[in-house]
Amino acid sequence: MSTRKRDEPVRLTRIYTRGGDRGQTSLGDGSRVPKLDCRIAAFGTVDELNSQLGFVLAGDVPSRFRPWLERIQNQLFDVGADLSVPFGVTERLRVTQTAVDELERLCDELNVDLPELRSFVLPGGTETAARLHLARAVCRRAEREALAANAEHGINPLVLTYLNRLSDLLFIAARAANADAGKDEPLWLPGAAEPEAETES
Protein backbone atom coordinates (compact mmCIF):
# COMPACT_ATOMS: atom_id res chain seq x y z
CA MET A 1 0.00 0.00 0.00
CA SER A 2 1.45 3.34 -1.01
CA THR A 3 1.50 6.20 1.46
CA ARG A 4 1.11 9.89 0.77
CA LYS A 5 4.37 11.84 0.84
CA ARG A 6 4.74 14.41 3.62
CA ASP A 7 4.61 17.37 1.20
CA GLU A 8 1.89 15.93 -1.02
CA PRO A 9 -1.36 17.93 -0.72
CA VAL A 10 -4.58 16.29 0.39
CA ARG A 11 -7.19 16.45 -2.35
CA LEU A 12 -10.80 16.72 -1.24
CA THR A 13 -13.13 16.56 -4.22
CA ARG A 14 -16.37 16.41 -2.24
CA ILE A 15 -17.09 17.42 1.35
CA TYR A 16 -20.22 15.39 2.02
CA THR A 17 -20.17 11.63 1.42
CA ARG A 18 -23.34 10.39 3.19
CA GLY A 19 -21.12 7.64 4.64
CA GLY A 20 -21.64 8.78 8.23
CA ASP A 21 -25.39 9.31 8.16
CA ARG A 22 -26.02 6.25 10.33
CA GLY A 23 -23.49 7.05 13.03
CA GLN A 24 -20.48 5.25 11.57
CA THR A 25 -17.24 6.72 10.28
CA SER A 26 -13.92 5.48 8.91
CA LEU A 27 -10.58 5.43 10.66
CA GLY A 28 -7.45 6.23 8.70
CA ASP A 29 -6.89 2.58 7.83
CA GLY A 30 -10.37 2.30 6.32
CA SER A 31 -11.98 0.38 9.19
CA ARG A 32 -15.48 1.50 10.17
CA VAL A 33 -16.27 2.44 13.76
CA PRO A 34 -19.14 4.18 15.58
CA LYS A 35 -18.80 7.95 15.82
CA LEU A 36 -19.01 7.45 19.58
CA ASP A 37 -15.70 5.53 19.53
CA CYS A 38 -13.27 7.09 22.03
CA ARG A 39 -10.67 7.58 19.28
CA ILE A 40 -13.15 9.73 17.36
CA ALA A 41 -13.77 11.75 20.52
CA ALA A 42 -10.03 12.22 20.97
CA PHE A 43 -9.19 13.53 17.54
CA GLY A 44 -12.44 15.49 17.45
CA THR A 45 -11.27 17.39 20.52
CA VAL A 46 -7.85 17.85 18.92
CA ASP A 47 -9.73 19.48 16.03
CA GLU A 48 -11.56 21.72 18.53
CA LEU A 49 -8.21 22.66 20.06
CA ASN A 50 -6.88 23.54 16.62
CA SER A 51 -9.90 25.80 16.08
CA GLN A 52 -9.18 27.50 19.40
CA LEU A 53 -5.63 28.21 18.26
CA GLY A 54 -7.06 29.68 15.07
CA PHE A 55 -9.15 31.94 17.32
CA VAL A 56 -5.97 32.98 19.15
CA LEU A 57 -4.22 33.74 15.86
CA ALA A 58 -7.19 35.77 14.62
CA GLY A 59 -6.59 38.25 17.43
CA ASP A 60 -3.80 40.66 18.31
CA VAL A 61 -1.32 37.96 19.23
CA PRO A 62 2.30 38.92 20.02
CA SER A 63 4.29 38.63 16.80
CA ARG A 64 6.85 36.30 18.41
CA PHE A 65 4.05 33.79 19.14
CA ARG A 66 2.67 33.61 15.61
CA PRO A 67 5.28 31.33 13.93
CA TRP A 68 5.13 28.59 16.53
CA LEU A 69 1.35 28.80 16.95
CA GLU A 70 0.95 28.30 13.20
CA ARG A 71 3.41 25.40 13.32
CA ILE A 72 1.49 23.78 16.17
CA GLN A 73 -1.76 24.12 14.24
CA ASN A 74 -0.19 22.03 11.50
CA GLN A 75 1.22 19.55 14.03
CA LEU A 76 -2.25 19.08 15.52
CA PHE A 77 -3.38 17.72 12.17
CA ASP A 78 -0.50 15.26 12.51
CA VAL A 79 -1.81 14.36 15.98
CA GLY A 80 -5.28 13.78 14.56
CA ALA A 81 -3.84 11.66 11.76
CA ASP A 82 -1.92 9.60 14.32
CA LEU A 83 -5.03 9.04 16.45
CA SER A 84 -7.11 8.11 13.42
CA VAL A 85 -4.95 5.08 12.50
CA PRO A 86 -4.57 2.09 14.87
CA PHE A 87 -1.10 2.21 16.39
CA GLY A 88 -0.08 -1.21 15.10
CA VAL A 89 -0.44 -0.05 11.49
CA THR A 90 3.00 0.85 10.11
CA GLU A 91 4.10 3.46 7.58
CA ARG A 92 1.74 6.10 8.89
CA LEU A 93 2.25 9.65 10.08
CA ARG A 94 3.09 9.59 13.79
CA VAL A 95 3.90 12.18 16.44
CA THR A 96 7.65 12.18 17.10
CA GLN A 97 9.92 12.94 20.03
CA THR A 98 11.29 15.85 17.99
CA ALA A 99 7.89 17.56 18.13
CA VAL A 100 7.76 17.07 21.91
CA ASP A 101 11.30 18.41 22.31
CA GLU A 102 10.34 21.56 20.40
CA LEU A 103 7.42 22.19 22.76
CA GLU A 104 9.74 21.83 25.75
CA ARG A 105 12.21 24.26 24.18
CA LEU A 106 9.42 26.81 23.70
CA CYS A 107 8.25 26.31 27.30
CA ASP A 108 11.75 27.07 28.58
CA GLU A 109 12.17 30.04 26.23
CA LEU A 110 8.90 31.71 27.25
CA ASN A 111 9.20 30.90 30.94
CA VAL A 112 12.70 32.26 31.51
CA ASP A 113 11.63 35.91 31.94
CA LEU A 114 8.37 35.30 33.82
CA PRO A 115 8.09 36.01 37.55
CA GLU A 116 7.86 33.11 39.95
CA LEU A 117 4.32 31.90 40.50
CA ARG A 118 3.01 32.52 44.02
CA SER A 119 -0.58 31.45 43.43
CA PHE A 120 -2.76 29.73 40.86
CA VAL A 121 -3.52 31.94 37.84
CA LEU A 122 -7.10 32.79 36.93
CA PRO A 123 -7.81 32.59 33.17
CA GLY A 124 -7.78 36.15 31.92
CA GLY A 125 -5.82 39.35 31.68
CA THR A 126 -5.47 40.36 28.05
CA GLU A 127 -7.77 38.98 25.38
CA THR A 128 -4.90 36.94 23.93
CA ALA A 129 -4.11 35.44 27.34
CA ALA A 130 -7.78 34.55 27.88
CA ARG A 131 -7.93 32.84 24.47
CA LEU A 132 -4.74 30.90 25.23
CA HIS A 133 -6.19 29.76 28.56
CA LEU A 134 -9.31 28.56 26.75
CA ALA A 135 -7.12 26.60 24.32
CA ARG A 136 -5.20 25.16 27.30
CA ALA A 137 -8.42 23.89 28.87
CA VAL A 138 -9.47 22.24 25.59
CA CYS A 139 -5.98 20.71 25.30
CA ARG A 140 -6.38 19.14 28.75
CA ARG A 141 -9.68 17.62 27.62
CA ALA A 142 -8.05 16.30 24.45
CA GLU A 143 -5.39 14.67 26.62
CA ARG A 144 -8.02 13.01 28.84
CA GLU A 145 -9.87 11.66 25.83
CA ALA A 146 -6.61 10.41 24.31
CA LEU A 147 -5.91 8.63 27.61
CA ALA A 148 -9.32 6.94 27.34
CA ALA A 149 -8.52 5.89 23.76
CA ASN A 150 -5.17 4.54 24.92
CA ALA A 151 -6.79 2.52 27.71
CA GLU A 152 -9.24 0.92 25.29
CA HIS A 153 -7.26 0.58 22.07
CA GLY A 154 -3.63 1.58 22.64
CA ILE A 155 -2.27 4.67 20.90
CA ASN A 156 1.11 6.21 20.19
CA PRO A 157 2.35 7.20 23.68
CA LEU A 158 3.99 10.29 22.22
CA VAL A 159 0.52 11.66 21.45
CA LEU A 160 -0.14 11.74 25.19
CA THR A 161 3.21 13.37 25.89
CA TYR A 162 2.67 15.93 23.13
CA LEU A 163 -0.75 17.00 24.42
CA ASN A 164 0.49 17.16 28.00
CA ARG A 165 3.42 19.35 27.01
CA LEU A 166 1.28 21.52 24.74
CA SER A 167 -1.08 22.34 27.61
CA ASP A 168 1.97 23.43 29.64
CA LEU A 169 3.13 25.62 26.76
CA LEU A 170 -0.29 27.26 26.37
CA PHE A 171 -0.36 28.08 30.09
CA ILE A 172 3.10 29.63 29.95
CA ALA A 173 2.19 31.49 26.74
CA ALA A 174 -0.89 32.99 28.42
CA ARG A 175 1.32 34.30 31.21
CA ALA A 176 3.83 35.63 28.68
CA ALA A 177 1.07 37.36 26.71
CA ASN A 178 0.04 39.26 29.84
CA ALA A 179 3.67 40.09 30.60
CA ASP A 180 4.27 41.35 27.04
CA ALA A 181 1.28 43.69 27.40
CA GLY A 182 2.38 44.90 30.84
CA LYS A 183 -0.80 43.43 32.30
CA ASP A 184 -0.89 41.99 35.81
CA GLU A 185 -2.15 38.42 35.64
CA PRO A 186 -5.19 37.68 37.78
CA LEU A 187 -4.32 35.38 40.68
CA TRP A 188 -6.52 33.09 42.73
CA LEU A 189 -7.17 34.47 46.20
CA PRO A 190 -8.66 31.63 48.24
CA GLY A 191 -11.95 32.67 49.79
CA ALA A 192 -11.83 36.14 48.26
CA ALA A 193 -15.15 35.62 46.49
CA GLU A 194 -17.03 35.03 49.73
CA PRO A 195 -19.46 37.88 50.46
CA GLU A 196 -18.73 39.87 53.57
CA ALA A 197 -21.04 39.17 56.47
CA GLU A 198 -23.50 41.94 57.18
CA THR A 199 -23.30 43.53 60.61
CA GLU A 200 -26.33 44.65 62.54
CA SER A 201 -26.60 48.40 63.09
mmCIF file of C-alpha atoms in Angstrom:
data_model
loop_
_atom_site.group_PDB
_atom_site.id
_atom_site.type_symbol
_atom_site.label_atom_id
_atom_site.label_comp_id
_atom_site.label_asym_id
_atom_site.label_seq_id
_atom_site.Cartn_x
_atom_site.Cartn_y
_atom_site.Cartn_z
ATOM 1 C CA MET A 1 0.000 0.000 0.000
ATOM 2 C CA SER A 2 1.446 3.339 -1.015
ATOM 3 C CA THR A 3 1.497 6.200 1.457
ATOM 4 C CA ARG A 4 1.115 9.890 0.765
ATOM 5 C CA LYS A 5 4.366 11.844 0.841
ATOM 6 C CA ARG A 6 4.740 14.407 3.620
ATOM 7 C CA ASP A 7 4.613 17.368 1.196
ATOM 8 C CA GLU A 8 1.890 15.929 -1.022
ATOM 9 C CA PRO A 9 -1.359 17.931 -0.718
ATOM 10 C CA VAL A 10 -4.576 16.286 0.388
ATOM 11 C CA ARG A 11 -7.195 16.452 -2.350
ATOM 12 C CA LEU A 12 -10.802 16.716 -1.236
ATOM 13 C CA THR A 13 -13.131 16.563 -4.220
ATOM 14 C CA ARG A 14 -16.374 16.412 -2.237
ATOM 15 C CA ILE A 15 -17.092 17.423 1.349
ATOM 16 C CA TYR A 16 -20.218 15.388 2.025
ATOM 17 C CA THR A 17 -20.174 11.633 1.418
ATOM 18 C CA ARG A 18 -23.341 10.390 3.186
ATOM 19 C CA GLY A 19 -21.116 7.635 4.643
ATOM 20 C CA GLY A 20 -21.641 8.778 8.226
ATOM 21 C CA ASP A 21 -25.388 9.314 8.164
ATOM 22 C CA ARG A 22 -26.025 6.250 10.334
ATOM 23 C CA GLY A 23 -23.489 7.049 13.031
ATOM 24 C CA GLN A 24 -20.480 5.252 11.573
ATOM 25 C CA THR A 25 -17.239 6.724 10.275
ATOM 26 C CA SER A 26 -13.917 5.478 8.914
ATOM 27 C CA LEU A 27 -10.580 5.432 10.665
ATOM 28 C CA GLY A 28 -7.455 6.235 8.699
ATOM 29 C CA ASP A 29 -6.893 2.581 7.828
ATOM 30 C CA GLY A 30 -10.370 2.302 6.317
ATOM 31 C CA SER A 31 -11.981 0.380 9.186
ATOM 32 C CA ARG A 32 -15.481 1.495 10.168
ATOM 33 C CA VAL A 33 -16.266 2.436 13.761
ATOM 34 C CA PRO A 34 -19.135 4.181 15.582
ATOM 35 C CA LYS A 35 -18.800 7.950 15.815
ATOM 36 C CA LEU A 36 -19.008 7.454 19.583
ATOM 37 C CA ASP A 37 -15.705 5.529 19.534
ATOM 38 C CA CYS A 38 -13.268 7.092 22.030
ATOM 39 C CA ARG A 39 -10.667 7.576 19.279
ATOM 40 C CA ILE A 40 -13.153 9.730 17.358
ATOM 41 C CA ALA A 41 -13.773 11.752 20.517
ATOM 42 C CA ALA A 42 -10.030 12.221 20.975
ATOM 43 C CA PHE A 43 -9.188 13.527 17.540
ATOM 44 C CA GLY A 44 -12.443 15.494 17.450
ATOM 45 C CA THR A 45 -11.274 17.392 20.519
ATOM 46 C CA VAL A 46 -7.849 17.855 18.921
ATOM 47 C CA ASP A 47 -9.732 19.484 16.029
ATOM 48 C CA GLU A 48 -11.559 21.719 18.533
ATOM 49 C CA LEU A 49 -8.212 22.659 20.056
ATOM 50 C CA ASN A 50 -6.881 23.538 16.618
ATOM 51 C CA SER A 51 -9.897 25.796 16.083
ATOM 52 C CA GLN A 52 -9.183 27.500 19.402
ATOM 53 C CA LEU A 53 -5.626 28.208 18.261
ATOM 54 C CA GLY A 54 -7.061 29.685 15.070
ATOM 55 C CA PHE A 55 -9.147 31.943 17.324
ATOM 56 C CA VAL A 56 -5.965 32.976 19.153
ATOM 57 C CA LEU A 57 -4.217 33.745 15.856
ATOM 58 C CA ALA A 58 -7.190 35.774 14.619
ATOM 59 C CA GLY A 59 -6.585 38.251 17.430
ATOM 60 C CA ASP A 60 -3.803 40.659 18.309
ATOM 61 C CA VAL A 61 -1.323 37.957 19.234
ATOM 62 C CA PRO A 62 2.299 38.920 20.024
ATOM 63 C CA SER A 63 4.293 38.634 16.797
ATOM 64 C CA ARG A 64 6.852 36.304 18.412
ATOM 65 C CA PHE A 65 4.047 33.791 19.136
ATOM 66 C CA ARG A 66 2.668 33.606 15.610
ATOM 67 C CA PRO A 67 5.277 31.334 13.926
ATOM 68 C CA TRP A 68 5.130 28.591 16.534
ATOM 69 C CA LEU A 69 1.350 28.801 16.946
ATOM 70 C CA GLU A 70 0.952 28.302 13.197
ATOM 71 C CA ARG A 71 3.412 25.397 13.322
ATOM 72 C CA ILE A 72 1.491 23.783 16.174
ATOM 73 C CA GLN A 73 -1.760 24.116 14.237
ATOM 74 C CA ASN A 74 -0.185 22.030 11.499
ATOM 75 C CA GLN A 75 1.217 19.553 14.031
ATOM 76 C CA LEU A 76 -2.250 19.076 15.519
ATOM 77 C CA PHE A 77 -3.382 17.720 12.168
ATOM 78 C CA ASP A 78 -0.497 15.257 12.514
ATOM 79 C CA VAL A 79 -1.805 14.360 15.984
ATOM 80 C CA GLY A 80 -5.276 13.776 14.556
ATOM 81 C CA ALA A 81 -3.845 11.658 11.759
ATOM 82 C CA ASP A 82 -1.918 9.604 14.316
ATOM 83 C CA LEU A 83 -5.027 9.042 16.451
ATOM 84 C CA SER A 84 -7.108 8.105 13.418
ATOM 85 C CA VAL A 85 -4.951 5.084 12.501
ATOM 86 C CA PRO A 86 -4.574 2.094 14.870
ATOM 87 C CA PHE A 87 -1.101 2.210 16.388
ATOM 88 C CA GLY A 88 -0.083 -1.211 15.102
ATOM 89 C CA VAL A 89 -0.439 -0.052 11.487
ATOM 90 C CA THR A 90 3.003 0.846 10.113
ATOM 91 C CA GLU A 91 4.104 3.464 7.582
ATOM 92 C CA ARG A 92 1.736 6.100 8.890
ATOM 93 C CA LEU A 93 2.253 9.653 10.083
ATOM 94 C CA ARG A 94 3.086 9.591 13.792
ATOM 95 C CA VAL A 95 3.904 12.185 16.436
ATOM 96 C CA THR A 96 7.653 12.180 17.095
ATOM 97 C CA GLN A 97 9.925 12.937 20.026
ATOM 98 C CA THR A 98 11.292 15.855 17.991
ATOM 99 C CA ALA A 99 7.893 17.564 18.132
ATOM 100 C CA VAL A 100 7.756 17.071 21.912
ATOM 101 C CA ASP A 101 11.299 18.411 22.314
ATOM 102 C CA GLU A 102 10.343 21.558 20.401
ATOM 103 C CA LEU A 103 7.419 22.187 22.761
ATOM 104 C CA GLU A 104 9.745 21.828 25.746
ATOM 105 C CA ARG A 105 12.209 24.256 24.177
ATOM 106 C CA LEU A 106 9.421 26.807 23.701
ATOM 107 C CA CYS A 107 8.249 26.307 27.296
ATOM 108 C CA ASP A 108 11.748 27.067 28.581
ATOM 109 C CA GLU A 109 12.169 30.036 26.235
ATOM 110 C CA LEU A 110 8.898 31.708 27.250
ATOM 111 C CA ASN A 111 9.203 30.903 30.942
ATOM 112 C CA VAL A 112 12.701 32.261 31.513
ATOM 113 C CA ASP A 113 11.633 35.907 31.938
ATOM 114 C CA LEU A 114 8.371 35.300 33.822
ATOM 115 C CA PRO A 115 8.094 36.012 37.550
ATOM 116 C CA GLU A 116 7.865 33.108 39.947
ATOM 117 C CA LEU A 117 4.321 31.903 40.505
ATOM 118 C CA ARG A 118 3.013 32.523 44.020
ATOM 119 C CA SER A 119 -0.580 31.452 43.427
ATOM 120 C CA PHE A 120 -2.764 29.730 40.861
ATOM 121 C CA VAL A 121 -3.522 31.937 37.843
ATOM 122 C CA LEU A 122 -7.098 32.789 36.927
ATOM 123 C CA PRO A 123 -7.808 32.587 33.173
ATOM 124 C CA GLY A 124 -7.782 36.151 31.919
ATOM 125 C CA GLY A 125 -5.815 39.354 31.683
ATOM 126 C CA THR A 126 -5.473 40.359 28.049
ATOM 127 C CA GLU A 127 -7.771 38.979 25.379
ATOM 128 C CA THR A 128 -4.901 36.942 23.928
ATOM 129 C CA ALA A 129 -4.112 35.439 27.341
ATOM 130 C CA ALA A 130 -7.776 34.554 27.880
ATOM 131 C CA ARG A 131 -7.926 32.836 24.472
ATOM 132 C CA LEU A 132 -4.737 30.904 25.233
ATOM 133 C CA HIS A 133 -6.188 29.761 28.557
ATOM 134 C CA LEU A 134 -9.311 28.559 26.746
ATOM 135 C CA ALA A 135 -7.117 26.603 24.322
ATOM 136 C CA ARG A 136 -5.199 25.164 27.296
ATOM 137 C CA ALA A 137 -8.419 23.885 28.865
ATOM 138 C CA VAL A 138 -9.467 22.236 25.593
ATOM 139 C CA CYS A 139 -5.983 20.713 25.301
ATOM 140 C CA ARG A 140 -6.380 19.144 28.747
ATOM 141 C CA ARG A 141 -9.683 17.619 27.624
ATOM 142 C CA ALA A 142 -8.046 16.297 24.449
ATOM 143 C CA GLU A 143 -5.387 14.667 26.623
ATOM 144 C CA ARG A 144 -8.015 13.014 28.842
ATOM 145 C CA GLU A 145 -9.867 11.661 25.826
ATOM 146 C CA ALA A 146 -6.611 10.415 24.306
ATOM 147 C CA LEU A 147 -5.913 8.634 27.610
ATOM 148 C CA ALA A 148 -9.323 6.945 27.342
ATOM 149 C CA ALA A 149 -8.515 5.891 23.762
ATOM 150 C CA ASN A 150 -5.172 4.545 24.921
ATOM 151 C CA ALA A 151 -6.794 2.523 27.705
ATOM 152 C CA GLU A 152 -9.244 0.916 25.293
ATOM 153 C CA HIS A 153 -7.264 0.581 22.070
ATOM 154 C CA GLY A 154 -3.630 1.578 22.636
ATOM 155 C CA ILE A 155 -2.273 4.669 20.898
ATOM 156 C CA ASN A 156 1.108 6.211 20.193
ATOM 157 C CA PRO A 157 2.353 7.199 23.682
ATOM 158 C CA LEU A 158 3.993 10.291 22.217
ATOM 159 C CA VAL A 159 0.516 11.659 21.446
ATOM 160 C CA LEU A 160 -0.145 11.740 25.192
ATOM 161 C CA THR A 161 3.210 13.365 25.889
ATOM 162 C CA TYR A 162 2.670 15.931 23.128
ATOM 163 C CA LEU A 163 -0.752 16.998 24.416
ATOM 164 C CA ASN A 164 0.486 17.156 28.002
ATOM 165 C CA ARG A 165 3.421 19.347 27.008
ATOM 166 C CA LEU A 166 1.276 21.521 24.743
ATOM 167 C CA SER A 167 -1.078 22.339 27.607
ATOM 168 C CA ASP A 168 1.967 23.430 29.636
ATOM 169 C CA LEU A 169 3.128 25.623 26.761
ATOM 170 C CA LEU A 170 -0.290 27.265 26.369
ATOM 171 C CA PHE A 171 -0.358 28.075 30.090
ATOM 172 C CA ILE A 172 3.097 29.634 29.947
ATOM 173 C CA ALA A 173 2.192 31.494 26.745
ATOM 174 C CA ALA A 174 -0.888 32.987 28.422
ATOM 175 C CA ARG A 175 1.318 34.302 31.214
ATOM 176 C CA ALA A 176 3.826 35.625 28.677
ATOM 177 C CA ALA A 177 1.070 37.360 26.707
ATOM 178 C CA ASN A 178 0.039 39.257 29.843
ATOM 179 C CA ALA A 179 3.672 40.094 30.598
ATOM 180 C CA ASP A 180 4.271 41.351 27.043
ATOM 181 C CA ALA A 181 1.278 43.686 27.403
ATOM 182 C CA GLY A 182 2.381 44.902 30.842
ATOM 183 C CA LYS A 183 -0.804 43.426 32.302
ATOM 184 C CA ASP A 184 -0.895 41.988 35.808
ATOM 185 C CA GLU A 185 -2.150 38.419 35.637
ATOM 186 C CA PRO A 186 -5.190 37.677 37.776
ATOM 187 C CA LEU A 187 -4.320 35.384 40.678
ATOM 188 C CA TRP A 188 -6.518 33.092 42.730
ATOM 189 C CA LEU A 189 -7.172 34.466 46.202
ATOM 190 C CA PRO A 190 -8.659 31.629 48.238
ATOM 191 C CA GLY A 191 -11.950 32.667 49.793
ATOM 192 C CA ALA A 192 -11.834 36.142 48.258
ATOM 193 C CA ALA A 193 -15.147 35.620 46.489
ATOM 194 C CA GLU A 194 -17.027 35.029 49.735
ATOM 195 C CA PRO A 195 -19.462 37.877 50.461
ATOM 196 C CA GLU A 196 -18.730 39.871 53.569
ATOM 197 C CA ALA A 197 -21.038 39.171 56.465
ATOM 198 C CA GLU A 198 -23.503 41.943 57.175
ATOM 199 C CA THR A 199 -23.297 43.533 60.612
ATOM 200 C CA GLU A 200 -26.328 44.652 62.538
ATOM 201 C CA SER A 201 -26.603 48.399 63.094
#
